[in-house]
Amino acid sequence: MRFTIACPHCGARGIARAMEKKSETDWEIDFQCDDVTCGHTYRTKIEMLPPVVPIPRRPRRSNAELKFDL
């Protein structure tokens, strides 16, 4: 599977060509437009952000709760 993003210049598919990890939560990805007549190259930045509020763990369900009436 290829990582793709639409070309900001012509709207065609842009294919990821190189990726550089800047930190544990930041990456820079270089894309190239798949349209030969355009050929635009562009860089994107992906940053993972922690949730604002920690997501609470749900209590584990017992097997009795999973039984179905047949």
Short mmCIF file of N, CA and C in Angstrom, two decimals:
data_model
loop_
_atom_site.label_atom_id
_atom_site.label_comp_id
_atom_site.label_asym_id
_atom_site.label_seq_id
_atom_site.Cartn_x
_atom_site.Cartn_y
_atom_site.Cartn_z
N MET A 1 0.84 -1.17 0.00
CA MET A 1 0.00 0.00 0.00
C MET A 1 0.89 1.25 0.00
N ARG A 2 0.58 2.19 -0.86
CA ARG A 2 1.33 3.43 -0.93
C ARG A 2 0.63 4.51 -0.12
N PHE A 3 1.42 5.37 0.48
CA PHE A 3 0.91 6.50 1.21
C PHE A 3 0.72 7.63 0.22
N THR A 4 -0.51 8.10 0.02
CA THR A 4 -0.78 9.14 -0.98
C THR A 4 -1.57 10.30 -0.38
N ILE A 5 -1.36 11.47 -0.97
CA ILE A 5 -2.09 12.69 -0.63
C ILE A 5 -2.28 13.45 -1.94
N ALA A 6 -3.41 14.08 -2.11
CA ALA A 6 -3.68 14.83 -3.34
C ALA A 6 -2.66 15.95 -3.54
N CYS A 7 -2.23 16.12 -4.77
CA CYS A 7 -1.29 17.18 -5.12
C CYS A 7 -1.95 18.54 -4.91
N PRO A 8 -1.32 19.47 -4.17
CA PRO A 8 -1.92 20.79 -3.97
C PRO A 8 -1.90 21.64 -5.24
N HIS A 9 -1.14 21.23 -6.23
CA HIS A 9 -1.02 22.01 -7.46
C HIS A 9 -2.11 21.64 -8.46
N CYS A 10 -2.30 20.33 -8.72
CA CYS A 10 -3.26 19.91 -9.75
C CYS A 10 -4.37 19.00 -9.23
N GLY A 11 -4.23 18.47 -8.01
CA GLY A 11 -5.27 17.61 -7.42
C GLY A 11 -5.11 16.13 -7.73
N ALA A 12 -4.11 15.76 -8.55
CA ALA A 12 -3.86 14.35 -8.85
C ALA A 12 -3.25 13.67 -7.62
N ARG A 13 -3.08 12.38 -7.71
CA ARG A 13 -2.51 11.61 -6.60
C ARG A 13 -1.02 11.94 -6.44
N GLY A 14 -0.61 12.22 -5.21
CA GLY A 14 0.79 12.42 -4.89
C GLY A 14 1.29 11.22 -4.11
N ILE A 15 2.42 10.67 -4.49
CA ILE A 15 2.94 9.45 -3.86
C ILE A 15 4.12 9.80 -2.95
N ALA A 16 4.12 9.23 -1.74
CA ALA A 16 5.22 9.45 -0.80
C ALA A 16 6.50 8.84 -1.38
N ARG A 17 7.57 9.63 -1.40
CA ARG A 17 8.85 9.17 -1.94
C ARG A 17 9.92 9.03 -0.86
N ALA A 18 9.85 9.87 0.18
CA ALA A 18 10.85 9.81 1.25
C ALA A 18 10.20 10.27 2.55
N MET A 19 10.67 9.67 3.66
CA MET A 19 10.13 10.03 4.97
C MET A 19 11.30 10.18 5.94
N GLU A 20 11.27 11.26 6.72
CA GLU A 20 12.32 11.50 7.70
C GLU A 20 11.69 11.70 9.07
N LYS A 21 12.15 10.91 10.03
CA LYS A 21 11.64 11.02 11.39
C LYS A 21 12.41 12.12 12.10
N LYS A 22 11.70 13.16 12.54
CA LYS A 22 12.32 14.29 13.22
C LYS A 22 12.38 14.09 14.73
N SER A 23 11.36 13.44 15.29
CA SER A 23 11.32 13.14 16.72
C SER A 23 10.40 11.94 16.91
N GLU A 24 10.11 11.61 18.14
CA GLU A 24 9.23 10.47 18.42
C GLU A 24 7.81 10.69 17.92
N THR A 25 7.42 11.96 17.74
CA THR A 25 6.04 12.26 17.33
C THR A 25 5.94 13.07 16.04
N ASP A 26 7.08 13.38 15.40
CA ASP A 26 7.06 14.22 14.18
C ASP A 26 7.77 13.52 13.02
N TRP A 27 7.17 13.64 11.82
CA TRP A 27 7.77 13.12 10.60
C TRP A 27 7.60 14.15 9.49
N GLU A 28 8.55 14.18 8.55
CA GLU A 28 8.40 14.95 7.33
C GLU A 28 8.39 13.97 6.17
N ILE A 29 7.40 14.13 5.28
CA ILE A 29 7.24 13.20 4.16
C ILE A 29 7.27 13.99 2.86
N ASP A 30 8.13 13.57 1.93
CA ASP A 30 8.21 14.19 0.61
C ASP A 30 7.33 13.42 -0.36
N PHE A 31 6.50 14.15 -1.10
CA PHE A 31 5.58 13.57 -2.08
C PHE A 31 5.95 14.05 -3.48
N GLN A 32 5.56 13.26 -4.46
CA GLN A 32 5.72 13.63 -5.86
C GLN A 32 4.40 13.34 -6.56
N CYS A 33 3.94 14.32 -7.36
CA CYS A 33 2.70 14.17 -8.09
C CYS A 33 2.83 13.04 -9.11
N ASP A 34 1.81 12.21 -9.20
CA ASP A 34 1.81 11.07 -10.13
C ASP A 34 1.46 11.49 -11.56
N ASP A 35 0.96 12.71 -11.74
CA ASP A 35 0.65 13.23 -13.08
C ASP A 35 1.95 13.70 -13.73
N VAL A 36 2.34 13.06 -14.82
CA VAL A 36 3.62 13.34 -15.48
C VAL A 36 3.71 14.79 -15.94
N THR A 37 2.61 15.37 -16.40
CA THR A 37 2.65 16.75 -16.88
C THR A 37 2.79 17.76 -15.75
N CYS A 38 2.44 17.37 -14.53
CA CYS A 38 2.56 18.26 -13.37
C CYS A 38 3.93 18.04 -12.71
N GLY A 39 4.14 16.85 -12.16
CA GLY A 39 5.42 16.50 -11.54
C GLY A 39 5.77 17.31 -10.30
N HIS A 40 4.81 17.99 -9.71
CA HIS A 40 5.06 18.83 -8.53
C HIS A 40 5.57 17.97 -7.37
N THR A 41 6.55 18.47 -6.62
CA THR A 41 7.01 17.80 -5.41
C THR A 41 6.69 18.71 -4.23
N TYR A 42 6.33 18.11 -3.11
CA TYR A 42 5.96 18.88 -1.93
C TYR A 42 6.23 18.08 -0.68
N ARG A 43 6.39 18.80 0.43
CA ARG A 43 6.72 18.19 1.72
C ARG A 43 5.57 18.41 2.67
N THR A 44 5.27 17.37 3.43
CA THR A 44 4.23 17.47 4.46
C THR A 44 4.85 17.15 5.81
N LYS A 45 4.18 17.56 6.85
CA LYS A 45 4.62 17.26 8.20
C LYS A 45 3.49 16.55 8.92
N ILE A 46 3.80 15.46 9.56
CA ILE A 46 2.82 14.72 10.36
C ILE A 46 3.28 14.79 11.82
N GLU A 47 2.35 15.17 12.67
CA GLU A 47 2.65 15.28 14.09
C GLU A 47 1.56 14.56 14.89
N MET A 48 1.95 13.67 15.76
CA MET A 48 1.00 12.99 16.63
C MET A 48 0.84 13.83 17.89
N LEU A 49 -0.40 14.09 18.27
CA LEU A 49 -0.68 14.87 19.46
C LEU A 49 -1.32 13.97 20.52
N PRO A 50 -0.94 14.16 21.77
CA PRO A 50 -1.60 13.35 22.81
C PRO A 50 -3.03 13.83 23.00
N PRO A 51 -3.92 12.94 23.46
CA PRO A 51 -5.30 13.38 23.71
C PRO A 51 -5.33 14.43 24.80
N VAL A 52 -6.31 15.32 24.74
CA VAL A 52 -6.43 16.38 25.73
C VAL A 52 -6.70 15.79 27.10
N VAL A 53 -7.61 14.85 27.16
CA VAL A 53 -7.95 14.16 28.40
C VAL A 53 -7.58 12.69 28.20
N PRO A 54 -6.86 12.09 29.14
CA PRO A 54 -6.55 10.67 28.97
C PRO A 54 -7.83 9.84 28.82
N ILE A 55 -7.79 8.90 27.92
CA ILE A 55 -8.95 8.04 27.67
C ILE A 55 -9.01 6.99 28.78
N PRO A 56 -10.11 6.96 29.54
CA PRO A 56 -10.19 6.00 30.65
C PRO A 56 -10.33 4.57 30.13
N ARG A 57 -9.75 3.64 30.86
CA ARG A 57 -9.89 2.23 30.50
C ARG A 57 -11.28 1.76 30.88
N ARG A 58 -11.87 0.99 29.98
CA ARG A 58 -13.18 0.42 30.26
C ARG A 58 -13.00 -0.83 31.10
N PRO A 59 -13.93 -1.08 32.03
CA PRO A 59 -13.80 -2.31 32.84
C PRO A 59 -14.02 -3.53 31.95
N ARG A 60 -13.29 -4.59 32.24
CA ARG A 60 -13.40 -5.83 31.48
C ARG A 60 -14.75 -6.48 31.76
N ARG A 61 -15.42 -6.95 30.68
CA ARG A 61 -16.71 -7.60 30.84
C ARG A 61 -16.52 -9.06 31.20
N SER A 62 -17.45 -9.57 31.96
CA SER A 62 -17.40 -10.99 32.29
C SER A 62 -17.98 -11.80 31.13
N ASN A 63 -17.66 -13.07 31.07
CA ASN A 63 -18.19 -13.94 30.02
C ASN A 63 -19.70 -14.06 30.07
N ALA A 64 -20.29 -13.93 31.26
CA ALA A 64 -21.75 -14.06 31.40
C ALA A 64 -22.46 -12.95 30.62
N GLU A 65 -21.85 -11.79 30.49
CA GLU A 65 -22.47 -10.69 29.77
C GLU A 65 -22.48 -10.93 28.26
N LEU A 66 -21.65 -11.84 27.77
CA LEU A 66 -21.53 -12.08 26.35
C LEU A 66 -22.43 -13.21 25.85
N LYS A 67 -23.18 -13.87 26.72
CA LYS A 67 -24.03 -14.98 26.31
C LYS A 67 -25.26 -14.45 25.57
N PHE A 68 -25.64 -15.17 24.53
CA PHE A 68 -26.79 -14.79 23.72
C PHE A 68 -27.94 -15.75 24.00
N ASP A 69 -29.18 -15.25 23.91
CA ASP A 69 -30.35 -16.12 24.06
C ASP A 69 -30.58 -16.82 22.72
N LEU A 70 -30.58 -18.13 22.74
CA LEU A 70 -30.80 -18.89 21.51
C LEU A 70 -32.17 -19.47 21.45
#
